[in-house]
Structures are given as C-alpha cells and as structure tokens.
Short mmCIF file of C-alpha atoms in Angstrom, two decimals:
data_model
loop_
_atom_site.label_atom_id
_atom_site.label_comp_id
_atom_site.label_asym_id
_atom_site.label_seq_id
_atom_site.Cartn_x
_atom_site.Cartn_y
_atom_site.Cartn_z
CA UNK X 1 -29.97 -4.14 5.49
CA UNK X 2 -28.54 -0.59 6.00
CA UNK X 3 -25.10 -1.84 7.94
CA UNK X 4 -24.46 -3.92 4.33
CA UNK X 5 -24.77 -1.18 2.25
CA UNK X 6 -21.99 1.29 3.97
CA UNK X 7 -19.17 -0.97 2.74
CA UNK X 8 -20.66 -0.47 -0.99
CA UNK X 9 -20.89 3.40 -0.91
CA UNK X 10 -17.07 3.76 0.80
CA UNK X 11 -16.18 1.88 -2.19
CA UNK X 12 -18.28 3.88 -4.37
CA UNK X 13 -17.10 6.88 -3.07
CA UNK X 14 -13.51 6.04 -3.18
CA UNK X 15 -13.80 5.25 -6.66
CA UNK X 16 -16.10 7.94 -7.78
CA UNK X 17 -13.40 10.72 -5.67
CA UNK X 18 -10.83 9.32 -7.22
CA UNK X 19 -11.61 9.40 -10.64
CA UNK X 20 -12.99 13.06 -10.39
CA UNK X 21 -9.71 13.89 -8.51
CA UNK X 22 -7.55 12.20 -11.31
CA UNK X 23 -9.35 14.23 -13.97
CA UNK X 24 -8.82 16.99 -12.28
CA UNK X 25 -5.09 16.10 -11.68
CA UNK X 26 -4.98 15.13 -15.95
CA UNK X 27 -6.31 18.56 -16.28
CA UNK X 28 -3.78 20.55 -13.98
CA UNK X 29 -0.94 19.09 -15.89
CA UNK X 30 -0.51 22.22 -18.06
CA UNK X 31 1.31 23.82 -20.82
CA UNK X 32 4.52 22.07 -21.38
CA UNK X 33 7.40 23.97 -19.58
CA UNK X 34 4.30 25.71 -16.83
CA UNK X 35 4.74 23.05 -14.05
CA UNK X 36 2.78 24.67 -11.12
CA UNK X 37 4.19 21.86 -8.65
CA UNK X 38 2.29 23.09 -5.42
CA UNK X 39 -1.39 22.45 -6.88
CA UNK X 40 -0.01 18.90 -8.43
CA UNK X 41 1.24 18.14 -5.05
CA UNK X 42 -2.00 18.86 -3.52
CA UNK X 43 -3.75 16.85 -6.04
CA UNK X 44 -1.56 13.91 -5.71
CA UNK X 45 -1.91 13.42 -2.02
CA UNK X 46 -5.58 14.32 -2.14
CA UNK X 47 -6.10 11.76 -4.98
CA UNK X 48 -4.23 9.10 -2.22
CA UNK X 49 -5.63 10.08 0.44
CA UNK X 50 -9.28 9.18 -1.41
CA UNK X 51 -8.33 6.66 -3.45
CA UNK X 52 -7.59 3.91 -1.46
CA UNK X 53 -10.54 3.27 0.69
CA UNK X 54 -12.15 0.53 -1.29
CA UNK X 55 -9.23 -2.32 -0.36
CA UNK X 56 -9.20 -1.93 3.41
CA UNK X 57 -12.87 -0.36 3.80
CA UNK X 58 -14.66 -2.75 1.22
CA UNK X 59 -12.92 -5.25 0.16
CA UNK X 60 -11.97 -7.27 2.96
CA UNK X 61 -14.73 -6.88 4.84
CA UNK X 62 -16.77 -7.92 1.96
CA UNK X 63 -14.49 -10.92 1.47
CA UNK X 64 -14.93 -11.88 5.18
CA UNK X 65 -18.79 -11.70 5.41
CA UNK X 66 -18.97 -13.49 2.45
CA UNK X 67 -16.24 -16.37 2.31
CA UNK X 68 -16.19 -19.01 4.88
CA UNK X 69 -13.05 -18.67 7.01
CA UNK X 70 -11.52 -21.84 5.49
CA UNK X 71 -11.28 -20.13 2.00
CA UNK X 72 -10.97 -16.58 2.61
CA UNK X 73 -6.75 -16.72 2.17
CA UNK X 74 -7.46 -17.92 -1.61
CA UNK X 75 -10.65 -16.03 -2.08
CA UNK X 76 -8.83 -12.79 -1.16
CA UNK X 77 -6.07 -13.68 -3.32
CA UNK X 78 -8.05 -14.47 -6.36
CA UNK X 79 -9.63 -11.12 -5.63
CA UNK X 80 -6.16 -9.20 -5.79
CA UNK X 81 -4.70 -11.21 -8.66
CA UNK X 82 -8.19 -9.95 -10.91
CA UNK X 83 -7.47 -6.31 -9.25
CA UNK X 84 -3.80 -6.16 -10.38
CA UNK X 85 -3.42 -8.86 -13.60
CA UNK X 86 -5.43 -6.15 -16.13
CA UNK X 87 -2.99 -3.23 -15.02
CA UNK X 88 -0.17 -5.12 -16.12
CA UNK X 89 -1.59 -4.19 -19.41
CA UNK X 90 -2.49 -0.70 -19.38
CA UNK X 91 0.98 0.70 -20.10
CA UNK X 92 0.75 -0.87 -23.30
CA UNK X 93 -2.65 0.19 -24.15
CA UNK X 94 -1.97 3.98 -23.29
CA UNK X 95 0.74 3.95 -25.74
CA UNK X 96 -1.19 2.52 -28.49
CA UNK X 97 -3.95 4.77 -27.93
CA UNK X 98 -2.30 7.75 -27.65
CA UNK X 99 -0.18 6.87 -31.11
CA UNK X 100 -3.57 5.75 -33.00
CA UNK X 101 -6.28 7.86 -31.59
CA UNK X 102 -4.15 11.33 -30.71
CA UNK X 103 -1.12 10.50 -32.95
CA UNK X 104 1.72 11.06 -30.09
CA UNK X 105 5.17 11.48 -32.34
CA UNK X 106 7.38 10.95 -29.44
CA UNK X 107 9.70 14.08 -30.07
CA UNK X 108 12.62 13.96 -28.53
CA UNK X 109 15.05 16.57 -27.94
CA UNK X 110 18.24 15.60 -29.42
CA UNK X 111 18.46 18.28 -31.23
CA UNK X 112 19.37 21.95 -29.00
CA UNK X 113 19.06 24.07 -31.40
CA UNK X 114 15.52 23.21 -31.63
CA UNK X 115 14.35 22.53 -28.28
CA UNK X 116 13.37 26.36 -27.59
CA UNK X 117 12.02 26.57 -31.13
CA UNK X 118 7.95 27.45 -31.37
CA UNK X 119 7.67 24.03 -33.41
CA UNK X 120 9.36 22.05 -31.10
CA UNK X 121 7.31 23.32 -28.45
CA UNK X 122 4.03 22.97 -30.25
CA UNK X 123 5.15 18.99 -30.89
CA UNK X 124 5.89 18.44 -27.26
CA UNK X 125 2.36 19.85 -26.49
CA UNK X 126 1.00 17.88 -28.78
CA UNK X 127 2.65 14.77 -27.30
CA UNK X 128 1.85 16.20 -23.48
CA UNK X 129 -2.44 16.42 -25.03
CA UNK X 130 -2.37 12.92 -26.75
CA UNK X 131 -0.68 10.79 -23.62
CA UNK X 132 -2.86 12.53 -21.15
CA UNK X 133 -5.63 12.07 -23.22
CA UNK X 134 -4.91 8.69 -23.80
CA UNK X 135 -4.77 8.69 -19.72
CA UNK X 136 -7.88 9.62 -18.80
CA UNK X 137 -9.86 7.23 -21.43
CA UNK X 138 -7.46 4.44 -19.57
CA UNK X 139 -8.52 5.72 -16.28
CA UNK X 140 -12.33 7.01 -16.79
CA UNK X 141 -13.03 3.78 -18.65
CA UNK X 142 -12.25 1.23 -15.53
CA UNK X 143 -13.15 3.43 -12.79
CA UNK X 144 -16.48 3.75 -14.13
CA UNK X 145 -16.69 -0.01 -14.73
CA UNK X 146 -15.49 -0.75 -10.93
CA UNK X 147 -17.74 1.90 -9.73
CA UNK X 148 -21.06 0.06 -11.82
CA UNK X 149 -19.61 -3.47 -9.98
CA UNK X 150 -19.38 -2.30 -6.87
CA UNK X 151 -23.04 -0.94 -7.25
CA UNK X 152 -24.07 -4.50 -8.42
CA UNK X 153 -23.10 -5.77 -4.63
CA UNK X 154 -26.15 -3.86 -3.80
CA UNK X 155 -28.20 -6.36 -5.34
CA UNK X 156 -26.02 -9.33 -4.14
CA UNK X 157 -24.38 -8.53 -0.51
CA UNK X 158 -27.14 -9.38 1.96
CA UNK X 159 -28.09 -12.49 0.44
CA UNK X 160 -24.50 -13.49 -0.13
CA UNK X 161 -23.94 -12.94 3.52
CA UNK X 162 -27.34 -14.36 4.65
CA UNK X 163 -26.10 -17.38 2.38
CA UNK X 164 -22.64 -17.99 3.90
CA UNK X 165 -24.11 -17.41 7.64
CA UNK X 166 -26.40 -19.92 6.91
CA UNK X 167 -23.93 -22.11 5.96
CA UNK X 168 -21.90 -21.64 8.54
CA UNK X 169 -24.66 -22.68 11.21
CA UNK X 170 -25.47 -25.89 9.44
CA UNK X 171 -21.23 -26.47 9.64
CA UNK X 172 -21.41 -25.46 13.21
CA UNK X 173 -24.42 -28.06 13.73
CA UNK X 174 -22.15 -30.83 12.23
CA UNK X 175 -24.52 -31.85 9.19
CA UNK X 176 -21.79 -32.78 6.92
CA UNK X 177 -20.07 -35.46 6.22
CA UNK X 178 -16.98 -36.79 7.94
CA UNK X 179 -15.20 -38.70 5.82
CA UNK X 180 -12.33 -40.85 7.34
CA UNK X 181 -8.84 -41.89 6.18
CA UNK X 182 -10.14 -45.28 7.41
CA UNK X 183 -10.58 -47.87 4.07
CA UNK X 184 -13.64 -49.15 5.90
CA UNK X 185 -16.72 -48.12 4.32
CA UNK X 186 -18.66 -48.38 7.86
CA UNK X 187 -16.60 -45.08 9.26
CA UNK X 188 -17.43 -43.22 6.97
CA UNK X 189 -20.76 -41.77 8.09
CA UNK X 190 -23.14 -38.51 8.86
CA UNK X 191 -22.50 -36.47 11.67
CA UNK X 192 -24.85 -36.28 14.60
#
C-alpha cells in the first residue's frame, strides 16, 4: 500500500512548495520602482524547479496504473485538457477581481510631468497591491483545491489499480467477447 502512496505526496508536495514559494514570490514583489531582481530570480527558478513534479512524477504514472493501455492516449489527454481549459480563464478573472475587490485604476503614465509625482506613485502602488492581491486569491484558491484532490487519491489509488489489474488478467485470460465482422450470428461467440 506504501509504494501507491509516494506518487500522491510528490504531488502534494509539488503543489503545497509551490504555492508557499509563489506567495512568497507575490510577497517579494515590492515597492513600485524597488525591483530587487536577484531574490526574484531565485524565487522564480526555485518556484520551477518545485513546481512541476506533479505531471511527470504523478500524473502519468497514476494514469498508467490506472487506465488500461488501450485508453491511456485519451485518458491522458482528457486529463491535460481539464488541467489547462480553466486557466484559459484566469486572466480574465484576475482582472475583474482586482477592479471589484481591490479597485485597480489602471494608471497609466501618459502624463511625465506626473510620473515622479508622490500621487502618481501612491496610484501605481495601489495598482501593484490590488493585481497581486488579486494573484494570490487566483493562485491560493486552486492550489489548495488540487492539493485536497490529490489527497482524495489516497482513498481511491489502490483500489483503482487493484481494479484495472484485475481487469487486465480477466482480458489476458480471454473472457470477453469476440465479436466478428462476420454477419453470421454463429461466429460470434465467448472466448475460451
């Protein structure tokens, strides 16, 4: 039961490090016009470096214990289409929740008089707080979600596996059905 669980916790891991290294990343951001681009380097490639376990680590192993090799192509694919079709999405929803819940103005500087004024600074750090906040509630919110599913496998993995295996020895024993291209109804028949 132990070797099943390993997958779970890389995942788990993966996705628990990487949101606490994207916080952290949100956080080092800074004051607007303080770019301290070492430490945001460091984050960045530490935050990929983590990050990325749960496709190659979890993922597709999972998907091979559990599919039977005849659907495995599509099963995989299904997978990454319900990975990547929400994220399509979250560009959208950043925007509207930094405008309605920390009421980003979108300054712009046209204006160069003003772009070394106190004001204009103030409303580009106000802009800078409300789209990273607006960040982290459209990171923290799915990672934590993923990181709950993947802890649901627990509860599901062995017996999925135990299921398919099974499965695959009664297909190996030939009891199922052949069914022929032949219009005759008589060659159409169990397996021995």
């Amino acid at each position: 039961v132990i070797p099943y669980r390993g997958r779970i916790f890389v995942a788990q891991c993966s996705v628990g490090g990487g949101m606490l290294l994207l916080l952290v990343l949100y956080r080092s951001i800074g004051r607007v016009g303080q770019v301290a681009v070492l430490p945001l380097a460091l984050m960045t490639i530490a935050f990929r470096l983590v990050a990325g376990w749960a496709a190659n680590g979890t993922n597709r192993p999972v998907i091979a214990d559990i599919a039977p090799p005849w659907s495995r192509a599509s099963m995989y694919s299904y997978f990454c289409a319900i990975e990547s079709v929400p994220s399509s999405f979250a560009g959208y929803l950043v925007s509207y929740i930094a405008e309605n819940s920390y009421g980003f103005k979108g300054t712009t500087g046209t204006n160069p008089g003003m772009n070394s004024s106190a004001d204009y600074l103030q409303e580009r750090q106000e802009d800078v707080d409300a789209l990273t906040g607006a960040l982290k509630i459209m990171s923290v919110v799915p990672w934590t979600t993923c990181f709950c599913i993947y802890g649901l496998i627990h509860f599901t993995y062995v017996r999925d596996v135990e299921r398919t295996k099974s499965r695959m020895t009664t297909t190996a024993a030939g009891e199922f059905e052949v069914v022929s291209s032949d219009p005759d109804p008589a060659c159409n028949n169990k397996a021995q």
